[in-house]
Tab-separated table of C-alpha atoms in Angstrom:
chain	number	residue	atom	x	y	z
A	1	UNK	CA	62.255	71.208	162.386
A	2	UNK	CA	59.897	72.182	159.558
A	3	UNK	CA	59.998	76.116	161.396
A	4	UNK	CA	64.095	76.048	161.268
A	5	UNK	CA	63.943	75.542	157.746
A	6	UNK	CA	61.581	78.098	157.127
A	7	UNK	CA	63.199	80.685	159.126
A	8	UNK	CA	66.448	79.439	157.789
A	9	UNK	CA	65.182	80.077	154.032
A	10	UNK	CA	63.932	83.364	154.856
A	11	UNK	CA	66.727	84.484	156.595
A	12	UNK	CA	68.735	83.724	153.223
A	13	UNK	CA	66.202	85.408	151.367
A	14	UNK	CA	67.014	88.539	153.064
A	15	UNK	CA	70.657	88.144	153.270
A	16	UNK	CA	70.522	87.634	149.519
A	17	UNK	CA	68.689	91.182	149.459
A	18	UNK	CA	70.409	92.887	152.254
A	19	UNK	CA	73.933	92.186	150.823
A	20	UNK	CA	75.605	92.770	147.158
A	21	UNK	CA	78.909	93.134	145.434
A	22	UNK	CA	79.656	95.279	142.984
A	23	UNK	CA	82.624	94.875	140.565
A	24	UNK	CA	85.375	96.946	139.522
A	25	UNK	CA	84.475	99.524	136.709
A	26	UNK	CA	80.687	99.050	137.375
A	27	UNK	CA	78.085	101.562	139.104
A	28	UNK	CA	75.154	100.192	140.697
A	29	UNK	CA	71.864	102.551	140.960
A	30	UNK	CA	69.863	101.992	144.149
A	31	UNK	CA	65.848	102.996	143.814
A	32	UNK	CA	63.821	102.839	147.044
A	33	UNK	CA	60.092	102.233	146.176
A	34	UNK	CA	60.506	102.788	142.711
A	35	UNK	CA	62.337	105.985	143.209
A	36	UNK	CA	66.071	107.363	142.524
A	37	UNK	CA	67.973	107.181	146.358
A	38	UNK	CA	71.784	106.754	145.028
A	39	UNK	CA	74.541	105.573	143.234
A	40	UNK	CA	76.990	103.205	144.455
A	41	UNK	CA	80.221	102.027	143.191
A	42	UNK	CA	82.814	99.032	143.514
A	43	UNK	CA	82.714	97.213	146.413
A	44	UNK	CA	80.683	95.289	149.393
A	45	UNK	CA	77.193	97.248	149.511
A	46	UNK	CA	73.781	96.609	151.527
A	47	UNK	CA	70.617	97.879	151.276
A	48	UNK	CA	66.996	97.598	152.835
A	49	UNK	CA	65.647	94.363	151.697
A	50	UNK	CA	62.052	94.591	149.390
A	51	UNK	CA	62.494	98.632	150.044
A	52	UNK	CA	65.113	99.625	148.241
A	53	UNK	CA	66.357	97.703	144.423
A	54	UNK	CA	69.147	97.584	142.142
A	55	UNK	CA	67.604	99.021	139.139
A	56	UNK	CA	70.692	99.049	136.806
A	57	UNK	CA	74.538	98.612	136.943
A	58	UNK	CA	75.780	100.852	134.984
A	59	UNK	CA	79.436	99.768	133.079
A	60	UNK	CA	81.773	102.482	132.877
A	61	UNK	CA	84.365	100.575	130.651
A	62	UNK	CA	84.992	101.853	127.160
A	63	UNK	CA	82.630	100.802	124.741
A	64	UNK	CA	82.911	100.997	120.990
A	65	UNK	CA	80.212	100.337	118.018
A	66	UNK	CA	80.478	100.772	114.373
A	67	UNK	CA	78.002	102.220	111.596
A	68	UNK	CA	77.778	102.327	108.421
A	69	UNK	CA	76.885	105.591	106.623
A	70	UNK	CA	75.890	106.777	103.303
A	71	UNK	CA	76.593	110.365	102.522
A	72	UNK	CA	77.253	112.481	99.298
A	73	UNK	CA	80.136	114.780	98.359
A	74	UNK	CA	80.351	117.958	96.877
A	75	UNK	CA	80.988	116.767	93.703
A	76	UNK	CA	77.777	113.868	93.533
A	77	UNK	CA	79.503	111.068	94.611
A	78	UNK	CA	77.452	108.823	97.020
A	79	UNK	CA	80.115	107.142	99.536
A	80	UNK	CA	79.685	104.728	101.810
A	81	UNK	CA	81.365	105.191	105.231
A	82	UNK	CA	81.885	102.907	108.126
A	83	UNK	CA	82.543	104.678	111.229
A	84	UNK	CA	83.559	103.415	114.776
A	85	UNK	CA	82.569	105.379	117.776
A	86	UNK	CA	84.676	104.684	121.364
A	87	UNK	CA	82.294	105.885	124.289
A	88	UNK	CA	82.042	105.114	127.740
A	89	UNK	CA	79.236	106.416	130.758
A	90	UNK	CA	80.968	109.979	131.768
A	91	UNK	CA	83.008	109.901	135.175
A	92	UNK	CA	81.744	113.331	136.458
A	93	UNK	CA	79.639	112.987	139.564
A	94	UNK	CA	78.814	116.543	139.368
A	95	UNK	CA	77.214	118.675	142.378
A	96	UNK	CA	74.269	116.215	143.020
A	97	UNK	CA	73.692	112.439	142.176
A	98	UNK	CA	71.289	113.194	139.279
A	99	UNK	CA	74.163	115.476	137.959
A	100	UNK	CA	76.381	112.516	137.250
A	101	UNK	CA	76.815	110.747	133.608
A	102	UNK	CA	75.706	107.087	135.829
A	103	UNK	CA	71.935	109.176	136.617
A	104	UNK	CA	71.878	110.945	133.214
A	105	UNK	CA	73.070	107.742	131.060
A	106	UNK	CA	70.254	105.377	132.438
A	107	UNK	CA	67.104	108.139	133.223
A	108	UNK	CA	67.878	110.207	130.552
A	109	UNK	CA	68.126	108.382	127.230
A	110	UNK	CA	66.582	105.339	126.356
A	111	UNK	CA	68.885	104.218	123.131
A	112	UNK	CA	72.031	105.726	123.641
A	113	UNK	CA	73.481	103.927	120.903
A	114	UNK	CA	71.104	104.721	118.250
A	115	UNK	CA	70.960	108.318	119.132
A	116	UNK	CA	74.921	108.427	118.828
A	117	UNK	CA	74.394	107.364	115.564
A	118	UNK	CA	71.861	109.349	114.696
A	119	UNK	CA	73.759	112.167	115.567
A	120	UNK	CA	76.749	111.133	114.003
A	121	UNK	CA	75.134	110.355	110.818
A	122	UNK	CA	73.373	114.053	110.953
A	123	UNK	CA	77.174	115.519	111.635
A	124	UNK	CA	78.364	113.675	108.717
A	125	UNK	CA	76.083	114.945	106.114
A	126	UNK	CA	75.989	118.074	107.100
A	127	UNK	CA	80.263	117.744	106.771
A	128	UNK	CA	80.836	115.786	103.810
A	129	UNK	CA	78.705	117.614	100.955
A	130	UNK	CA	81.325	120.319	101.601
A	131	UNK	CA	84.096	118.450	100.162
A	132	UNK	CA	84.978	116.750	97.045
A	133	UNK	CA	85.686	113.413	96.612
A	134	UNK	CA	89.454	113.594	96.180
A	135	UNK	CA	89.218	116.056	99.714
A	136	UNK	CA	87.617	113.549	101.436
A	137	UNK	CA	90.194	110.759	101.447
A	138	UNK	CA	92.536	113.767	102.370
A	139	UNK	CA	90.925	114.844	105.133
A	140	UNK	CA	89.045	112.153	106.651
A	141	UNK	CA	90.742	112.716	110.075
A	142	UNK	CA	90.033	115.637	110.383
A	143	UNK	CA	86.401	115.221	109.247
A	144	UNK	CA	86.339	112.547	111.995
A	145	UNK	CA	87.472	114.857	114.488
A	146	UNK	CA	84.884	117.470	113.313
A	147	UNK	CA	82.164	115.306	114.024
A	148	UNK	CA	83.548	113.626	116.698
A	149	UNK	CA	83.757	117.418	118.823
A	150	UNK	CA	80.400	117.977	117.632
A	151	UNK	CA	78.467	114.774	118.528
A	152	UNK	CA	81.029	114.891	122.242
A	153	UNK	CA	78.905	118.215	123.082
A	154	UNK	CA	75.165	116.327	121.998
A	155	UNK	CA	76.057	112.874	124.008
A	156	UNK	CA	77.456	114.869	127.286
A	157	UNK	CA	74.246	116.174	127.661
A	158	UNK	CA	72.955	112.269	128.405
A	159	UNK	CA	75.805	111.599	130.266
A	160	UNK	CA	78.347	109.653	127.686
A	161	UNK	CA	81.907	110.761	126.792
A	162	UNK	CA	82.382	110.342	123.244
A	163	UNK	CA	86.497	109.710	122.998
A	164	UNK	CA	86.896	108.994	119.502
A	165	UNK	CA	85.197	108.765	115.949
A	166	UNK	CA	87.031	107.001	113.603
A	167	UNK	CA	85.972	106.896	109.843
A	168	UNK	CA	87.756	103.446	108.938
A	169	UNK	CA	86.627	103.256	105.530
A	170	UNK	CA	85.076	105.026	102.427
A	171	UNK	CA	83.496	102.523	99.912
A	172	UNK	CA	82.958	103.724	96.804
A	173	UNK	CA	80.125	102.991	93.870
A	174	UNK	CA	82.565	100.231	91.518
A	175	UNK	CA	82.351	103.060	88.184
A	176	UNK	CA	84.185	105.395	90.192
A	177	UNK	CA	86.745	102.771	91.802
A	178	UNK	CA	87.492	101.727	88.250
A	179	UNK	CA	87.835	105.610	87.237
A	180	UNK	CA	89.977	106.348	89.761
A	181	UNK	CA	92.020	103.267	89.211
A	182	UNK	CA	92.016	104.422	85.621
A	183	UNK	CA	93.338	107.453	85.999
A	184	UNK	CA	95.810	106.747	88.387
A	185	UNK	CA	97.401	103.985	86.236
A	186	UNK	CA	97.376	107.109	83.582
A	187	UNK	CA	99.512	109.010	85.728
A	188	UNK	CA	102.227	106.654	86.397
A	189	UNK	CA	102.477	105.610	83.118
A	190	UNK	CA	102.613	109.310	82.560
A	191	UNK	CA	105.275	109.543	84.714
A	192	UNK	CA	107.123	106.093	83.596
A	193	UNK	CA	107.431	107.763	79.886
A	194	UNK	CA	108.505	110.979	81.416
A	195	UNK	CA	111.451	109.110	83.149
A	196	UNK	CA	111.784	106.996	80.098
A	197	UNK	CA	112.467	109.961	78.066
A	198	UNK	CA	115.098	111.553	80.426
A	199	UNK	CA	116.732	109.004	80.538
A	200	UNK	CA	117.208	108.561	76.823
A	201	UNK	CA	118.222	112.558	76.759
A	202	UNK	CA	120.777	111.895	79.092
A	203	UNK	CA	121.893	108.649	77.091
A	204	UNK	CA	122.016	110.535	74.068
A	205	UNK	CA	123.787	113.618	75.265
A	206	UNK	CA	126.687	111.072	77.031
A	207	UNK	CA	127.075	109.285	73.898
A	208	UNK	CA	127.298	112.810	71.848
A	209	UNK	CA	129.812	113.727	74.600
A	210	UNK	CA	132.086	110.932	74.103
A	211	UNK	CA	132.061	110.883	70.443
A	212	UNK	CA	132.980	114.656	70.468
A	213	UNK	CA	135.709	113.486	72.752
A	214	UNK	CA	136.919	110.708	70.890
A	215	UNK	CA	136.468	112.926	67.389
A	216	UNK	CA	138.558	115.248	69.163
A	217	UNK	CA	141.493	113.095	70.286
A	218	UNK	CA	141.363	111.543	66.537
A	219	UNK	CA	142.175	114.908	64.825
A	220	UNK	CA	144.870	115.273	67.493
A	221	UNK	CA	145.921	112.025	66.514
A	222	UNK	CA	145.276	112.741	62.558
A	223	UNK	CA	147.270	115.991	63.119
A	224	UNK	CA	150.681	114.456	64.371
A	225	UNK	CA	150.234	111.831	61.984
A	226	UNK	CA	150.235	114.342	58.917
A	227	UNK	CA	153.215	116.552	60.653
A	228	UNK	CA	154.892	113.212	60.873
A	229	UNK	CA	154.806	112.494	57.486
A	230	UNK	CA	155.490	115.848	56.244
A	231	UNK	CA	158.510	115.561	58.275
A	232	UNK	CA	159.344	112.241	56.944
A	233	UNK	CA	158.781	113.984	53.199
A	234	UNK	CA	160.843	117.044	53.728
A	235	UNK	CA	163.470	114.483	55.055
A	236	UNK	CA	163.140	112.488	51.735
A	237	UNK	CA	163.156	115.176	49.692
A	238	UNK	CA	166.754	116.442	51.516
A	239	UNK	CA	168.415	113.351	50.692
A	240	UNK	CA	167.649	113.312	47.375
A	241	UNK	CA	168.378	116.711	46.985
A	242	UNK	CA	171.785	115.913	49.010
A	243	UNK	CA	173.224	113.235	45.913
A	244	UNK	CA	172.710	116.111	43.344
A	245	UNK	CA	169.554	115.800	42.008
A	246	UNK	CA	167.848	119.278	41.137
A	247	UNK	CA	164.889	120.459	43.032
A	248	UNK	CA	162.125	119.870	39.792
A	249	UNK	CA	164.002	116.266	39.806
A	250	UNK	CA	163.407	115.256	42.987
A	251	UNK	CA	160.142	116.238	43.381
A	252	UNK	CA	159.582	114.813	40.221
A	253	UNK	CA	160.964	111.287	41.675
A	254	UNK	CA	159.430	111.402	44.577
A	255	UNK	CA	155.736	112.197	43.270
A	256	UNK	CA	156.316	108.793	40.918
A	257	UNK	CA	157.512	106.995	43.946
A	258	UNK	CA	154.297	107.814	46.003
A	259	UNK	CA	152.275	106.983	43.294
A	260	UNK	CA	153.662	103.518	42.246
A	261	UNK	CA	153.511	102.471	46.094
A	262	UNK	CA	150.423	103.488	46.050
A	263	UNK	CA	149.416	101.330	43.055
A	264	UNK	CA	151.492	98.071	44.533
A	265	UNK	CA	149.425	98.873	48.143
A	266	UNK	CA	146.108	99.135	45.893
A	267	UNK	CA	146.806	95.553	43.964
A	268	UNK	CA	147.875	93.853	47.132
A	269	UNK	CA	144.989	94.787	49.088
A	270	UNK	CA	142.691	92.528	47.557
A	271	UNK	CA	139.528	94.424	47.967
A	272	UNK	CA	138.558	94.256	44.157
A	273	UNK	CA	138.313	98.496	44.146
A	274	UNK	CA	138.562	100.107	40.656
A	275	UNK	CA	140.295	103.819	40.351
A	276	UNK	CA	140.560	105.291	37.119
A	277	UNK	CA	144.051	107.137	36.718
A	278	UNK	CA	146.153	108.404	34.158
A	279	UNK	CA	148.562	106.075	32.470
A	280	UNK	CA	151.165	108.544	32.689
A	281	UNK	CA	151.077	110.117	36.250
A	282	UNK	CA	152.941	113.320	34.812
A	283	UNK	CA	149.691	114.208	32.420
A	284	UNK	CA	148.076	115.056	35.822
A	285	UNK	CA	147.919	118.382	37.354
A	286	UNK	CA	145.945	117.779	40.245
A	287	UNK	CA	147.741	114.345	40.980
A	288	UNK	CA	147.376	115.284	44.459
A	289	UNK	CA	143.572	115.009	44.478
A	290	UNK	CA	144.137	111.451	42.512
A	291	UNK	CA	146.200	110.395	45.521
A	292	UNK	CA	143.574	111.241	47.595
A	293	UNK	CA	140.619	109.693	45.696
A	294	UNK	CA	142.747	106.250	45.574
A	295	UNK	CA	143.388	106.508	49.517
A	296	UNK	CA	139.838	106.634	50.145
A	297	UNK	CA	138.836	104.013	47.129
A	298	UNK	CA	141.494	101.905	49.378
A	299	UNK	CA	140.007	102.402	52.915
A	300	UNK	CA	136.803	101.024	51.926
A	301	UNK	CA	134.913	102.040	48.349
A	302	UNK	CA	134.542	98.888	46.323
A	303	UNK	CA	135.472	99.355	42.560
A	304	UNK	CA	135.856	95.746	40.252
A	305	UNK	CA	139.194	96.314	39.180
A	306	UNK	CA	142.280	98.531	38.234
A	307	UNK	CA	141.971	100.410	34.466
A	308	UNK	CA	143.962	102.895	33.206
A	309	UNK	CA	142.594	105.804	31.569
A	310	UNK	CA	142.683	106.482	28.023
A	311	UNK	CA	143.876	109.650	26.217
C-alpha cells in the first residue's frame, strides 16, 4: 500500500510537469537545461518533465504606464508633464524564434519599463526646448506623436510595440498659472469693452437716425402748418377787403387783431411770463419780430408778469 502511494504521488508529480495550459493572449517560453528551445502559445502544451521549464509567460495584452516628466521650453519655463505610454510584447515571430518580440522582450531587456521611460523622457527634452510655452499647449499632439515615432523605433529593437504616447497634462510653476490667468482675463475684458463700445456706436448712431427722422417729419409738419395759416390769412385778409375796407386798413385791423389775441392767449395761460411790448402796437416797426418773441416767451420762457413799455 505504502508503494501505491508513492508511485501514485510521483506519477502526479510528473503529470503536473509533463502537462500545462496556457491562456489566451499569453506566450509561454520553454528552456531545456537552462537553455532557449521554444515558444509556445495558447493552448494544451507538454513538455519533458525536470528537462525542459517554463521560464516566463510572456502577456501580449496591451499594457499602459504613466510618467511624470520635467522638461523646459524655449522660452525658460520648467513644465511638468505626465505622459501615458500604451505598449504591448510585439506580435512578429520573425524568421527564427529568437527573432520574435516574445524572445527579444524577456532575453533582451531587463526593465522594459524604465528604459521606455528613459527614452521617452530623453525624446521629450530634446523636443520641448524647441518650443515656447504658448506652442506647447498648441502642439502637444503632435509633440506626442513625435516622440511617440521616435521611442516606437528604440523599443522595437527589444521587442515592444509602442502604440501610443499620450501627454495628458502640462503642470505649470503657480507664477506663471496666475500670469497666464492674468492675462487672459485682460483680454476678455479687452474684448468685453470693445463690444461694449460698439454697441454704444450703434446705439448712438440709431438714436441720431431717428431724431433726424423725426426732425425731418416735424418741419414737414411745421411747413403745412405755416402754408395753412398763410392760407387762412390771405383768406382773412379777402374778406375784409371784400366789405370795403382799403388794403392799409385791413392790414392795419388785422395786425391789431393778432396782437390782442395774442395778449388774451398770453394772460390766460397762466405761466407767470413777462414780455415787454409797446403800449401802442402801431409805434412798432418790427411788430413781427415782437410776435415772435411773445410766441416763444409763451411756449415755455418764464417772465413774472405782463408790463407795458414806456415811451
Amino acid at each position: 500500500m505504502a508503494g501505491f502511494i508513492v508511485i501514485a504521488f510521483i506519477l502526479i508529480i510528473l503529470i503536473m510537469n509533463t502537462f500545462f495550459v496556457v491562456k489566451q493572449q499569453h506566450a509561454v517560453i520553454i528552456e531545456r537545461l537552462g537553455k532557449f528551445n521554444n515558444i509556445v502559445g495558447a493552448g494544451f502544451h507538454a513538455k519533458i518533465p525536470f528537462i525542459d521549464r517554463k521560464a516566463a509567460t510572456v502577456s501580449l495584452r496591451t499594457m499602459k504606464n504613466g510618467f511624470d516628466i520635467d522638461v523646459k521650453t524655449e522660452d525658460n519655463v520648467t513644465i511638468g508633464l505626465e505622459v501615458s505610454a500604451q505598449y504591448h510584447v510585439s506580435y512578429e515571430r520573425g524568421n527564427t524564434p529568437a527573432d520574435s518580440g516574445v524572445y527579444k522582450s524577456y532575453y533582451m531587456l531587463q526593465q522594459p519599463v524604465a528604459q521606455m521611460r528613459d527614452f521617452i523622457t530623453d525624446a521629450l527634452r530634446s523636443s520641448i526646448p524647441v518650443y515656447t510655452l504658448d506652442e506647447v499647449f498648441a502642439k502637444k499632439d503632435d509633440i506626442a506623436k513625435d516622440v511617440n515615432a521616435t521611442v516606437s523605433e528604440q523599443m522595437a529593437a527589444y521587442g515592444f510595440t509602442l502604440v501610443s504616447t499620450l501627454i495628458t497634462k502640462i503642470a505649470l510653476p503657480r507664477e506663471v498659472e496666475d500670469s497666464m490667468n492674468q492675462i487672459n482675463a485682460a483680454q476678455r475684458t479687452k474684448a468685453a469693452s470693445q463690444d461694449l463700445a460698439e454697441a454704444d456706436r450703434i446705439r448712438r448712431v440709431t438714436e441720431a437716425k431717428a431724431e433726424a427722422e423725426a426732425m425731418e417729419e416735424s418741419g414737414r409738419g411745421i411747413a403745412a402748418q405755416r402754408q395753412a395759416i398763410a392760407e387762412g390769412i390771405k383768406g382773412s385778409l379777402d374778406t375784409i377787403q371784400a366789405t370795403g375796407v382799403s388794403t392799409d386798413e385791413a392790414n392795419k385791423l388785422f395786425m391789431f387783431t393778432q396782437w390782442t389775441e395774442m395778449m388774451n392767449e398770453f394772460a390766460k395761460s397762466g405761466k407767470a411770463a413777462t414780455v415787454v411790448l409797446p403800449a401802442d402796437f402801431r409805434e412798432s416797426a418790427s411788430l413781427f419780430e415782437q410776435m415772435s418773441a411773445a410766441q416763444q416767451a409763451g411756449e415755455g420762457v418764464k417772465v413774472p408778469s405782463i408790463k407795458p413799455s414806456q415811451d
